[in-house]
PDB file of C-alpha atoms in Angstrom:
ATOM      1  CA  UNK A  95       0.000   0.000   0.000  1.00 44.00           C
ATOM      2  CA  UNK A  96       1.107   3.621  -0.610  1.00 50.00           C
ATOM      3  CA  UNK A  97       2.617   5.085   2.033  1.00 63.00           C
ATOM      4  CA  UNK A  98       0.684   8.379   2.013  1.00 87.00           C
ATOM      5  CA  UNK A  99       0.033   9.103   5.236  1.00 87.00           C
ATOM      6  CA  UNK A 100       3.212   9.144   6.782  1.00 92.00           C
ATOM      7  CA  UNK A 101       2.940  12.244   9.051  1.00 96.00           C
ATOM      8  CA  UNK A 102       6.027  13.883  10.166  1.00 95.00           C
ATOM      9  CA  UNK A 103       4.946  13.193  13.825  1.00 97.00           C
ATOM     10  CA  UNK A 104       3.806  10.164  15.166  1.00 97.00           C
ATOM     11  CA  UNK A 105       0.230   9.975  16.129  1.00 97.00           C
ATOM     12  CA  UNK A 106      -1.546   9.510  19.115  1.00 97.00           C
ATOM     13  CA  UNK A 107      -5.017   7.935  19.492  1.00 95.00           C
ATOM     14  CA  UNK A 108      -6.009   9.705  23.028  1.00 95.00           C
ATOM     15  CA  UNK A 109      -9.236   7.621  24.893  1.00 88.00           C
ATOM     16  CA  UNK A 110     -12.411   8.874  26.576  1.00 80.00           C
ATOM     17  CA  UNK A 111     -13.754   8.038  29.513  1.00 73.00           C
ATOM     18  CA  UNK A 112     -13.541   4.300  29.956  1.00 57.00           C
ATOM     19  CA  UNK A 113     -11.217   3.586  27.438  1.00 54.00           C
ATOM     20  CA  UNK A 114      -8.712   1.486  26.925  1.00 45.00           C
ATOM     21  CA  UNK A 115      -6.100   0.286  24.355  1.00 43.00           C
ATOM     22  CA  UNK A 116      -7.216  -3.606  23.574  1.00 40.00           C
ATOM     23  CA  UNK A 117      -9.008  -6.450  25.137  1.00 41.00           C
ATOM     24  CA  UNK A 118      -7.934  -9.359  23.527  1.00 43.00           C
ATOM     25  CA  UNK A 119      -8.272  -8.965  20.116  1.00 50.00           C
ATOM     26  CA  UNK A 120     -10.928  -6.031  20.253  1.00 50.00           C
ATOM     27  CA  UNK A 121      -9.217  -3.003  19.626  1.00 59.00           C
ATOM     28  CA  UNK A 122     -11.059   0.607  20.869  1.00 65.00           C
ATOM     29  CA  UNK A 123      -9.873   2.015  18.564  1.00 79.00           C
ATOM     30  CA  UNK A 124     -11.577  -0.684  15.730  1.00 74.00           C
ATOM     31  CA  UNK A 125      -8.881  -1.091  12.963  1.00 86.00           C
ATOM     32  CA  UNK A 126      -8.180   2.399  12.911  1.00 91.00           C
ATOM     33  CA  UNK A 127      -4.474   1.986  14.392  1.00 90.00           C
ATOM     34  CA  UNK A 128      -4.054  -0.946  11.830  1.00 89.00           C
ATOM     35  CA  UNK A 129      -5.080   1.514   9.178  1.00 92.00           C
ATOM     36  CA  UNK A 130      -2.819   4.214   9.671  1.00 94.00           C
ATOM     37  CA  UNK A 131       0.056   2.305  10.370  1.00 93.00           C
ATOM     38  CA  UNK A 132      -0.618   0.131   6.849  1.00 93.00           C
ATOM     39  CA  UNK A 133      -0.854   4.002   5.360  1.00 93.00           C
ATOM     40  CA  UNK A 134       2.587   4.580   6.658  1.00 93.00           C
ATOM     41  CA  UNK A 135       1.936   6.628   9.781  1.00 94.00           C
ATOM     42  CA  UNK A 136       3.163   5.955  13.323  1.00 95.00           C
ATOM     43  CA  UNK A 137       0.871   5.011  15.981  1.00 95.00           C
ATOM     44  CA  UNK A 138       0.197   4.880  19.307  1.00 94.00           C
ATOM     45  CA  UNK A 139      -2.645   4.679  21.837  1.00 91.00           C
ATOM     46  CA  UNK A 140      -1.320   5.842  25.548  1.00 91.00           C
ATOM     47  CA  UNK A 141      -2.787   4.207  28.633  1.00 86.00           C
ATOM     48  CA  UNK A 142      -4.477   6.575  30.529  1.00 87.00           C
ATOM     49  CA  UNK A 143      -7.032   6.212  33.432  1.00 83.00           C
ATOM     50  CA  UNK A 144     -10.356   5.280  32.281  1.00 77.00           C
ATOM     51  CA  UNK A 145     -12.294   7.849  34.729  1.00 76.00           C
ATOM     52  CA  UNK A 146     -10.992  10.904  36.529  1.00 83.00           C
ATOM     53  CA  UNK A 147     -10.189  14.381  35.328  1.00 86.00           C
ATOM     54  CA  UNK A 148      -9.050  15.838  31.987  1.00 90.00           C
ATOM     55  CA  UNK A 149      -6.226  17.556  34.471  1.00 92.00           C
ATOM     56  CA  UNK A 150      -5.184  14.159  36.064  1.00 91.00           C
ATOM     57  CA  UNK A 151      -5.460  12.678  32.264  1.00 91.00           C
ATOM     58  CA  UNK A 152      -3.713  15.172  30.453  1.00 94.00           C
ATOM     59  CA  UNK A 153      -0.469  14.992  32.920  1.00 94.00           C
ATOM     60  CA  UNK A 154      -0.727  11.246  31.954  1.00 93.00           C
ATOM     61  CA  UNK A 155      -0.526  11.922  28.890  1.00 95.00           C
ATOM     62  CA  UNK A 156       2.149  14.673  28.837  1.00 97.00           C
ATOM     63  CA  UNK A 157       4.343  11.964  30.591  1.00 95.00           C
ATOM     64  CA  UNK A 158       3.577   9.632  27.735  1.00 94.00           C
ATOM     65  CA  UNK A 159       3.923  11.755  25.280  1.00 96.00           C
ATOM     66  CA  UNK A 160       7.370  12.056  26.528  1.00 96.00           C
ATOM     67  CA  UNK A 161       8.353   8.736  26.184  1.00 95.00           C
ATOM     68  CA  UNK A 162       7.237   8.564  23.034  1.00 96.00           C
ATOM     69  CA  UNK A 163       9.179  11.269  21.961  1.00 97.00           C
ATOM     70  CA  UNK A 164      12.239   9.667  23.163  1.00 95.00           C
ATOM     71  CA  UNK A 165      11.687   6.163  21.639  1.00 95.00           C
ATOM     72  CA  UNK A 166      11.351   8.161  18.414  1.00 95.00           C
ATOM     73  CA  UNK A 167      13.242  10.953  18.293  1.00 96.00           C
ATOM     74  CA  UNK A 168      10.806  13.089  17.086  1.00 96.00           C
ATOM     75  CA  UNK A 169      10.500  16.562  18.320  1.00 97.00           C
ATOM     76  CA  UNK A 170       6.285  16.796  18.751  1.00 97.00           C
ATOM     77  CA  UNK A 171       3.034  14.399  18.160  1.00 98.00           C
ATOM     78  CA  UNK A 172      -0.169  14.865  16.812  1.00 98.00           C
ATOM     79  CA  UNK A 173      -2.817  14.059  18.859  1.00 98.00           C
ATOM     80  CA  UNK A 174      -6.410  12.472  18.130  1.00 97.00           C
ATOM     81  CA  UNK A 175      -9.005  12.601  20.941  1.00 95.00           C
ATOM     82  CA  UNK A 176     -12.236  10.930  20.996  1.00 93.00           C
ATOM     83  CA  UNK A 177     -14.683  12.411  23.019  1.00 90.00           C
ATOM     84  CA  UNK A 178     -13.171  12.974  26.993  1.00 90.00           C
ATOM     85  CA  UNK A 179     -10.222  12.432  25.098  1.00 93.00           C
ATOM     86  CA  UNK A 180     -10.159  15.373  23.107  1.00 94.00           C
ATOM     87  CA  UNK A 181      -9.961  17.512  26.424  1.00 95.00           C
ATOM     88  CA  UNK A 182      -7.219  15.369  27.711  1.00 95.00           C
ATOM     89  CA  UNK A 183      -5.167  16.404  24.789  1.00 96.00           C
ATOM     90  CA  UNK A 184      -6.273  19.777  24.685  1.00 97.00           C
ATOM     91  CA  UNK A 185      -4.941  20.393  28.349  1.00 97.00           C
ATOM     92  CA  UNK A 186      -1.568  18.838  27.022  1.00 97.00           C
ATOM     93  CA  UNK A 187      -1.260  20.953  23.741  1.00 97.00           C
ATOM     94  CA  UNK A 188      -2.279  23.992  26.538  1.00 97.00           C
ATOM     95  CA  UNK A 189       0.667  23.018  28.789  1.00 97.00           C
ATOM     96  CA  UNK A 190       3.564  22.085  26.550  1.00 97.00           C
ATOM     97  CA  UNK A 191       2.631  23.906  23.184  1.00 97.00           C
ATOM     98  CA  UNK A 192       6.969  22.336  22.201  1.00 97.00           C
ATOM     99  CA  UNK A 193       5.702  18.933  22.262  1.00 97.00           C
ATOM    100  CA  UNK A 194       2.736  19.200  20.000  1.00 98.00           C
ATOM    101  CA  UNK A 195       2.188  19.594  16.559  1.00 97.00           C
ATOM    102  CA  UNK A 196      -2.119  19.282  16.198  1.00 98.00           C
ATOM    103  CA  UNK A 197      -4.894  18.241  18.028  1.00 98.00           C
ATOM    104  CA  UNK A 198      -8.220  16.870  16.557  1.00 98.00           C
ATOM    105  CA  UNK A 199     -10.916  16.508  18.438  1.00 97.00           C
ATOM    106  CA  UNK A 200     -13.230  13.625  17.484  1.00 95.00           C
ATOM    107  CA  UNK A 201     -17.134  13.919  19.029  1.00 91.00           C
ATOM    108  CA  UNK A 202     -15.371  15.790  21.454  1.00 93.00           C
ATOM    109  CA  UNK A 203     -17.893  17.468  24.547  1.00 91.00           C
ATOM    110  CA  UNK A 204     -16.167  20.709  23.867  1.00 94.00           C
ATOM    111  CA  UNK A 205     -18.924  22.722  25.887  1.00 91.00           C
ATOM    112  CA  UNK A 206     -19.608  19.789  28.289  1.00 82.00           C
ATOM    113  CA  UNK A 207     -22.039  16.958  28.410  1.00 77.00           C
ATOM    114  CA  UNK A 208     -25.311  17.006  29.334  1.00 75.00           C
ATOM    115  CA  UNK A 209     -25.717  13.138  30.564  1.00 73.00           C
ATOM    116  CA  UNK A 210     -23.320  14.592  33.080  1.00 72.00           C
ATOM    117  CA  UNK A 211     -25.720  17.374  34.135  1.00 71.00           C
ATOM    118  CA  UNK A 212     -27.933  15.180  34.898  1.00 66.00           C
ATOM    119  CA  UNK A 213     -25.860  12.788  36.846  1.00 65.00           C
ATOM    120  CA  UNK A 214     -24.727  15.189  38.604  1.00 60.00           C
ATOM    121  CA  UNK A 215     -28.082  16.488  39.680  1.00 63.00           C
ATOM    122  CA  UNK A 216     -29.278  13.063  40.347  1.00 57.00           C
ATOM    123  CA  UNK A 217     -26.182  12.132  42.679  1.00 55.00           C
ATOM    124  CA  UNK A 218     -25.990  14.584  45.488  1.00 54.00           C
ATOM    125  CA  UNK A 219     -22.659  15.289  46.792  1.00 58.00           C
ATOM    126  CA  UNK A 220     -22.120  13.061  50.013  1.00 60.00           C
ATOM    127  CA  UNK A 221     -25.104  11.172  49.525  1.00 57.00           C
ATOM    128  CA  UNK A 222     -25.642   7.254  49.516  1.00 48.00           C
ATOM    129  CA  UNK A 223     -26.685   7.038  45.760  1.00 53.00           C
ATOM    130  CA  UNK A 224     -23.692   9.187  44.712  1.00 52.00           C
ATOM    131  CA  UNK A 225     -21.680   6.696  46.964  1.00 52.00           C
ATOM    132  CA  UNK A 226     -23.441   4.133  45.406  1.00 48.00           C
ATOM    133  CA  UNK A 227     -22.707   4.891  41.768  1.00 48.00           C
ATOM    134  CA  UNK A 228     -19.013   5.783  42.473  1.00 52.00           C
ATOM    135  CA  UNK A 229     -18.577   1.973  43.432  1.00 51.00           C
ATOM    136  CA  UNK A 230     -20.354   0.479  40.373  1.00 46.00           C
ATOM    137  CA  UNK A 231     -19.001   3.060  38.091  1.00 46.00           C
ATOM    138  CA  UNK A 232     -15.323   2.375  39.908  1.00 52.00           C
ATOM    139  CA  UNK A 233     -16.220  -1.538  39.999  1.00 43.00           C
ATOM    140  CA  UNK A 234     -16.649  -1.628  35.776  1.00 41.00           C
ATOM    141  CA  UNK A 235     -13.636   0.639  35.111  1.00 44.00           C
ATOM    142  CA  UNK A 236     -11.773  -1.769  37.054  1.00 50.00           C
ATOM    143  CA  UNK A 237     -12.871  -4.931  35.542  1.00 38.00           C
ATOM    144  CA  UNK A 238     -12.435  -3.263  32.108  1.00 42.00           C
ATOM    145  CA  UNK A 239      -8.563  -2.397  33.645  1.00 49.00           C
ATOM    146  CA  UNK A 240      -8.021  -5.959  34.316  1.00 47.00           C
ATOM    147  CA  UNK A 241      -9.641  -7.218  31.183  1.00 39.00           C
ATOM    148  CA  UNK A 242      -7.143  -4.824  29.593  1.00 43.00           C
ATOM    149  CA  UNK A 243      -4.052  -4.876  31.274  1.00 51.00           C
ATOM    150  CA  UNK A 244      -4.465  -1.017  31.549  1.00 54.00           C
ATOM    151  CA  UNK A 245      -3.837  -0.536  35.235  1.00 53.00           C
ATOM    152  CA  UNK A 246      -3.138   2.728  34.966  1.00 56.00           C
ATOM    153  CA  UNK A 247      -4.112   4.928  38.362  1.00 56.00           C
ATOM    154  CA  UNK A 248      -5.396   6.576  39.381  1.00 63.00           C
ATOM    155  CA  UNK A 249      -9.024   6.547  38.773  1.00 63.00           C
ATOM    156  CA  UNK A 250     -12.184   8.687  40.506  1.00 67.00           C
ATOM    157  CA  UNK A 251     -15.201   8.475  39.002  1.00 67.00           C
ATOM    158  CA  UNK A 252     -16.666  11.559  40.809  1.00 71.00           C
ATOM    159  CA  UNK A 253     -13.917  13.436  39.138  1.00 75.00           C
ATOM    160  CA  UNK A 254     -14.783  12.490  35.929  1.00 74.00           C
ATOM    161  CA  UNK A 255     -18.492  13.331  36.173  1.00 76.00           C
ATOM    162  CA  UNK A 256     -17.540  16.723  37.589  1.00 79.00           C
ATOM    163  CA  UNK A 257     -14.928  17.403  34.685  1.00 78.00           C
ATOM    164  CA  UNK A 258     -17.368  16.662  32.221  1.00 80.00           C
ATOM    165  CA  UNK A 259     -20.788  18.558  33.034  1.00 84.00           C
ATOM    166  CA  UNK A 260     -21.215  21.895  31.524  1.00 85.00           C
ATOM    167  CA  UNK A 261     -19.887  23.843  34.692  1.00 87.00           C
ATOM    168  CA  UNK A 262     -17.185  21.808  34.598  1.00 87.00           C
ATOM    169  CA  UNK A 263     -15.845  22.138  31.046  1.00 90.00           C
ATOM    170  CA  UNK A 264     -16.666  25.910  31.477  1.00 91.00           C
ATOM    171  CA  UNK A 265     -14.273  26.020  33.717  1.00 93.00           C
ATOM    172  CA  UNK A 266     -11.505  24.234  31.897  1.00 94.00           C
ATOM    173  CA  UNK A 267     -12.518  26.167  29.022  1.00 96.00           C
ATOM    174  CA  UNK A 268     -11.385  29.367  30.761  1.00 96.00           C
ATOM    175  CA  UNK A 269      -7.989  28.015  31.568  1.00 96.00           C
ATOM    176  CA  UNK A 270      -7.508  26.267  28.412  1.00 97.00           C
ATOM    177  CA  UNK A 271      -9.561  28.061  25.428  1.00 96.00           C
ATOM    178  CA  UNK A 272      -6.626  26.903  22.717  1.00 97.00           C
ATOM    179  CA  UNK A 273      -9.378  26.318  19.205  1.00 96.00           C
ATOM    180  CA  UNK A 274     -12.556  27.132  20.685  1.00 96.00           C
ATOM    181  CA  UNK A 275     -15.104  28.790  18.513  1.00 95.00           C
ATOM    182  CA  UNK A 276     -15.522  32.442  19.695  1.00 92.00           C
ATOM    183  CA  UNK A 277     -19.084  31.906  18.118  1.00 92.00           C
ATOM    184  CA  UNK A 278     -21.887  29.152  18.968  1.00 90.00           C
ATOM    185  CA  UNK A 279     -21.237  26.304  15.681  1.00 88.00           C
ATOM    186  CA  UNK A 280     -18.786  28.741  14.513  1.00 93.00           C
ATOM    187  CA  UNK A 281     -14.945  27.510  13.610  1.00 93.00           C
ATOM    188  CA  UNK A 282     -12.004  28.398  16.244  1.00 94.00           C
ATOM    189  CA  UNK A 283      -8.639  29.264  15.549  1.00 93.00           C
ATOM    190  CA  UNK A 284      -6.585  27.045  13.352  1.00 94.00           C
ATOM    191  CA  UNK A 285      -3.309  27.220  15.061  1.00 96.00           C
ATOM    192  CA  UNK A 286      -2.388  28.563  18.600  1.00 96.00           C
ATOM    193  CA  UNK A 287       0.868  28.838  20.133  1.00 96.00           C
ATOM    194  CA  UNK A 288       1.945  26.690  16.604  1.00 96.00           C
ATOM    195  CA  UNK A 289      -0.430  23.738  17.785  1.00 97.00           C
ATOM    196  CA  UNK A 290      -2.645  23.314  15.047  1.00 97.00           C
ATOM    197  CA  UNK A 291      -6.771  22.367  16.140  1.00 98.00           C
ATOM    198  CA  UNK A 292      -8.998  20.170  13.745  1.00 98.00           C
ATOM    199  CA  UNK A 293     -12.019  18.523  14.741  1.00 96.00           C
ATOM    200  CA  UNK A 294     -15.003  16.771  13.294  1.00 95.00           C
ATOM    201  CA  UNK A 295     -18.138  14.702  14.526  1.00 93.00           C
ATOM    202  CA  UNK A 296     -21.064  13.020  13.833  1.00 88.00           C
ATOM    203  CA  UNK A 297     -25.097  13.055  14.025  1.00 88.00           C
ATOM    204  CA  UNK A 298     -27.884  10.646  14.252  1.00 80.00           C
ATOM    205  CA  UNK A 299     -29.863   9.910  11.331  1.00 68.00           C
ATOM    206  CA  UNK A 300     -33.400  11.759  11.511  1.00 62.00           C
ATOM    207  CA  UNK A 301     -35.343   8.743  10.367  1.00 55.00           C
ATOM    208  CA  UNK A 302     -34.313   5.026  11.074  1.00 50.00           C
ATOM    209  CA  UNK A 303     -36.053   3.980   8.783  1.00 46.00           C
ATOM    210  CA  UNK A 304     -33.928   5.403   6.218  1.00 46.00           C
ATOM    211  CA  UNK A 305     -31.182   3.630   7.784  1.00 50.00           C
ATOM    212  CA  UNK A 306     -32.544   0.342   8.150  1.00 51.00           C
ATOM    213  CA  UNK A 307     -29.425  -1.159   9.536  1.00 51.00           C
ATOM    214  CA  UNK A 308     -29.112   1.219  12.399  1.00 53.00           C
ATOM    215  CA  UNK A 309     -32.175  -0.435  13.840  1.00 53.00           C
ATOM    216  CA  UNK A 310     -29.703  -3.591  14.170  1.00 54.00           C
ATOM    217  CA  UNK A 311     -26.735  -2.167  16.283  1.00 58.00           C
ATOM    218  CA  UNK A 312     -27.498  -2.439  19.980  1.00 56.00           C
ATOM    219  CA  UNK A 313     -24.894   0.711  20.179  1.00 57.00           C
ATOM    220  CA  UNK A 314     -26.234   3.090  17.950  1.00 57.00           C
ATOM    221  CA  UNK A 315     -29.593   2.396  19.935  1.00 56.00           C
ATOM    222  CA  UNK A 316     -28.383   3.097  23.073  1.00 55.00           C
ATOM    223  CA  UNK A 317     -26.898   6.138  21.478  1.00 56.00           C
ATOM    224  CA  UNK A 318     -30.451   7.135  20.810  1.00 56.00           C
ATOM    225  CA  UNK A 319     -31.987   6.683  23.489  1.00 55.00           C
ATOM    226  CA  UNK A 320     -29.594   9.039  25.522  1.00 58.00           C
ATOM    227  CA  UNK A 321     -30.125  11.782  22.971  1.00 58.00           C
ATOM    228  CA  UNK A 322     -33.943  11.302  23.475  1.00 55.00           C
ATOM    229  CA  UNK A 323     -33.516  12.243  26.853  1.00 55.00           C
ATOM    230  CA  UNK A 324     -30.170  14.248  27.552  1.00 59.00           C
ATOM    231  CA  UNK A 325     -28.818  16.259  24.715  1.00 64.00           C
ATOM    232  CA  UNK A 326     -30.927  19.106  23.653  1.00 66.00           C
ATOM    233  CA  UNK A 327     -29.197  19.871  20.815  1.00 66.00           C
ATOM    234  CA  UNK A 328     -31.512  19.053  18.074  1.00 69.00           C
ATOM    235  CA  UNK A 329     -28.263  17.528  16.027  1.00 81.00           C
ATOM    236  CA  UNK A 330     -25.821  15.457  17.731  1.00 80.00           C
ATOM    237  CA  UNK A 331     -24.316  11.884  18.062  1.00 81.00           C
ATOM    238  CA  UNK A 332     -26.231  10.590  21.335  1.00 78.00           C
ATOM    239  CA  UNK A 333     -24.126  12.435  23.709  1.00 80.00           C
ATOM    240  CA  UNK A 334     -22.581  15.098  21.923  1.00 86.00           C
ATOM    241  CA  UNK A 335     -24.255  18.304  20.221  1.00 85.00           C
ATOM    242  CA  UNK A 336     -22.998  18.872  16.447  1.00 89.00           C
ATOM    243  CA  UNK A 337     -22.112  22.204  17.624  1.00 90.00           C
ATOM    244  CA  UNK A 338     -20.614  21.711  21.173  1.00 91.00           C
ATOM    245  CA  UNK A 339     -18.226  19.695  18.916  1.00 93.00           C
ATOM    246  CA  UNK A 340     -16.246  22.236  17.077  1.00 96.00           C
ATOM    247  CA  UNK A 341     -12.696  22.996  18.012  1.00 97.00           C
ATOM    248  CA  UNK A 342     -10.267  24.843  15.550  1.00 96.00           C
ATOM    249  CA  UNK A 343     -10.866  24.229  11.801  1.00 96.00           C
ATOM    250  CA  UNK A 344     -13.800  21.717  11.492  1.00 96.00           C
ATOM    251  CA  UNK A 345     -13.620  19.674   8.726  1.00 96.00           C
ATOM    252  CA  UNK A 346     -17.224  17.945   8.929  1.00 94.00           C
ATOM    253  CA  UNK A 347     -19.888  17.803  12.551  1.00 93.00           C
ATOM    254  CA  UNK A 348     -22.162  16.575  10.367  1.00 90.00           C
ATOM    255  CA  UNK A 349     -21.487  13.051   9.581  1.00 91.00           C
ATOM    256  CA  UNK A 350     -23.822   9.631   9.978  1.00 85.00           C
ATOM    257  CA  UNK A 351     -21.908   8.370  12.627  1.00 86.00           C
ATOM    258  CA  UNK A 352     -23.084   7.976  16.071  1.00 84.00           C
ATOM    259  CA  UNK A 353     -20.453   8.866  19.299  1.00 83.00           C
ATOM    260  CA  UNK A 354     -19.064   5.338  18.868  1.00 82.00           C
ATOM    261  CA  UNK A 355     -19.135   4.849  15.258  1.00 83.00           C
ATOM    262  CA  UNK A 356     -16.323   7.721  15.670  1.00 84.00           C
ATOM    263  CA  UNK A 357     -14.098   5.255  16.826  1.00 83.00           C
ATOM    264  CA  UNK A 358     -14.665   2.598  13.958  1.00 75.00           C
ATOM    265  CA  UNK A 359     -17.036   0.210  15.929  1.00 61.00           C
ATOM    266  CA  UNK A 360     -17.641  -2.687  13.494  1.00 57.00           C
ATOM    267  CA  UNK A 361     -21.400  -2.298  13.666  1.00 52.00           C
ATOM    268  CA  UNK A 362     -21.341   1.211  12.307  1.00 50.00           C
ATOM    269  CA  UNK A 363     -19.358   0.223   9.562  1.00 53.00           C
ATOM    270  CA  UNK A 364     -21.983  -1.670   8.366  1.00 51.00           C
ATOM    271  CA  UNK A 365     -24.026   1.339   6.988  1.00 52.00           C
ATOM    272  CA  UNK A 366     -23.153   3.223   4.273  1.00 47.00           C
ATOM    273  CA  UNK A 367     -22.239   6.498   3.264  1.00 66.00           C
ATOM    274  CA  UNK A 368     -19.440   7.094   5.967  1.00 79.00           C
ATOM    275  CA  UNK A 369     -16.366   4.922   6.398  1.00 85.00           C
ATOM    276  CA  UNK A 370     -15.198   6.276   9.978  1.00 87.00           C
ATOM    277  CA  UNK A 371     -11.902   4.234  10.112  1.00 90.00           C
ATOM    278  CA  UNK A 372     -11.040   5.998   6.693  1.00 91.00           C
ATOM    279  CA  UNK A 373     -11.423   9.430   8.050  1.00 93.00           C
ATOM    280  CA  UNK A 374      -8.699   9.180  10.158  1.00 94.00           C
ATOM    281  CA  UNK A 375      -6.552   7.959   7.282  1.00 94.00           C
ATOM    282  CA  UNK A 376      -8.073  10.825   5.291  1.00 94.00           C
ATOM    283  CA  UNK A 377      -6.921  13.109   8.333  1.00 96.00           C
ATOM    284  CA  UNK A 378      -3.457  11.731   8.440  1.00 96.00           C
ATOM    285  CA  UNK A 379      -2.819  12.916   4.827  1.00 96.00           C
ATOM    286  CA  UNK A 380      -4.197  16.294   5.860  1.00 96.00           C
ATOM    287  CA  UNK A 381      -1.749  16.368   8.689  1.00 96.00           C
ATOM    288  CA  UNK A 382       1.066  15.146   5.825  1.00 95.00           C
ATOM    289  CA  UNK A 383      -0.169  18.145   3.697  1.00 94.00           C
ATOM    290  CA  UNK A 384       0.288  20.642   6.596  1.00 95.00           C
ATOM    291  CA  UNK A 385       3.632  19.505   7.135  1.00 95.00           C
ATOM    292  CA  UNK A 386       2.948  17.787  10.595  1.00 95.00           C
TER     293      UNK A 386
END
């Protein structure tokens, strides 16, 4: 195969909340690490915790990032988000500008999530249900660790709920405002501090009937029934808002692809229209083109 996406930087594919590299042969990040690297780009997916704050994250990440730039000798990385993940690596290209070439945010909850509103409204601070969900929420992550091998601490699930409601992005997104739009579903900068941002994100068909096989993926039904209930934003991808998804120069927030279709699940590949694992081969040439 061509090697046309060879970036100058290597690439990193930066989780959300509850991610993780592999388990067994079931990669998060579905064939799209396979992909790039057969398109001549280098690739890796840091371990990170799977809950706690895009803070705590993003220093995981900077040490990572580190490493990687030592194994490879190159001076900076690009780094690809998806969705908590995108404000992980927006707190790193905010802190060391040096060691970063891009970020793209992918279905990225660049204004905050709404499901986590209403968590945190449900869960009183101190009280026995928020106790209560902590543990089960702390309990999966945990399994999914071990089931992984990503052990990777430390993790605090209250954390991550309060880092990802609206207040709490707000706040981040007045110490770290590197690509945000200055106007609602407007663009943001393309390049701060010589980090370049990119993002892009999907939406949920209108009519499933249209998309006959969406009716089939367990997923992309769970998708929709958390944007029946939590996301007023009349577009978005089940948890994210088309618009709350723009960072720097958005190349699409419009595309059929549910929040984890983004990430190249195998049942969204069935449908057609979109191929998700070839937009980030698409973006790697783009990142080629701009010299990164």
């Amino acid at each position: 195969m061509q090697r046309n996406a060879s970036t100058r930087y290597p690439i990193l594919l930066v989780h959300g909340l509850f991610g993780f590299e592999k388990i067994g042969k079931f990669e998060l990040f579905h064939d799209i690490r396979q992909a790039l690297r057969n398109a001549g780009a280098r690739v890796f997916v840091p371990h990170l915790s799977a809950i706690h704050d895009n803070e705590v994250r993003g220093d995981q990440l900077l040490a990572q990032i580190e490493r990687v730039l030592e194994g490879t000798g190159a001076r900076k990385v690009n780094l690809i988000g998806h969705s908590q993940g995108a404000l992980t690596a927006r707190y790193a290209a905010a802190i060391a500008p040096h060691s970063v070439a891009s970020v793209t945010s992918v279905s990225g909850p660049n204004h905050g999530s709404e499901l986590a509103d209403f968590l945190r409204k449900a869960l009183t601070p101190g009280s026995l249900p928020e106790h209560v969900a902590e543990t089960v929420v702390t309990l999966f992550a945990d399994f999914l660790a071990t089931l992984s091998g990503n052990q990777y601490q430390p993790r605090n699930a209250i954390s991550a709920l309060n880092a990802l409601t609206t207040e709490g992005v707000g706040a981040f997104n007045d110490k770290y405002p590197q690509g945000l739009p200055t106007t609602w579903g407007g663009k943001g900068c393309e390049q701060v501090n010589g980090v370049r941002y990119y993002s892009w994100s999907g939406v949920l068909a209108s009519n499933v009937l249209e998309e006959g096989l969406y009716a089939l993926d367990p997923l992309n039904a769970f998708c929709r029934a958390l944007s029946g209930y939590f996301v007023t934003e009349s577009e978005n991808d089940g948890l994210v808002g088309r618009f709350s998804s723009h960072l720097g120069t958005v190349i699409r927030s419009d595309y059929a692809l549910d929040h984890l279709d983004a990430i190249g699940q195998p049942a969204g590949q069935l449908r057609t229209g979109v191929d998700p694992i070839d937009l980030y081969v698409q973006h790697a040439r783009r990142l080629r083109g701009a010299g990164l």
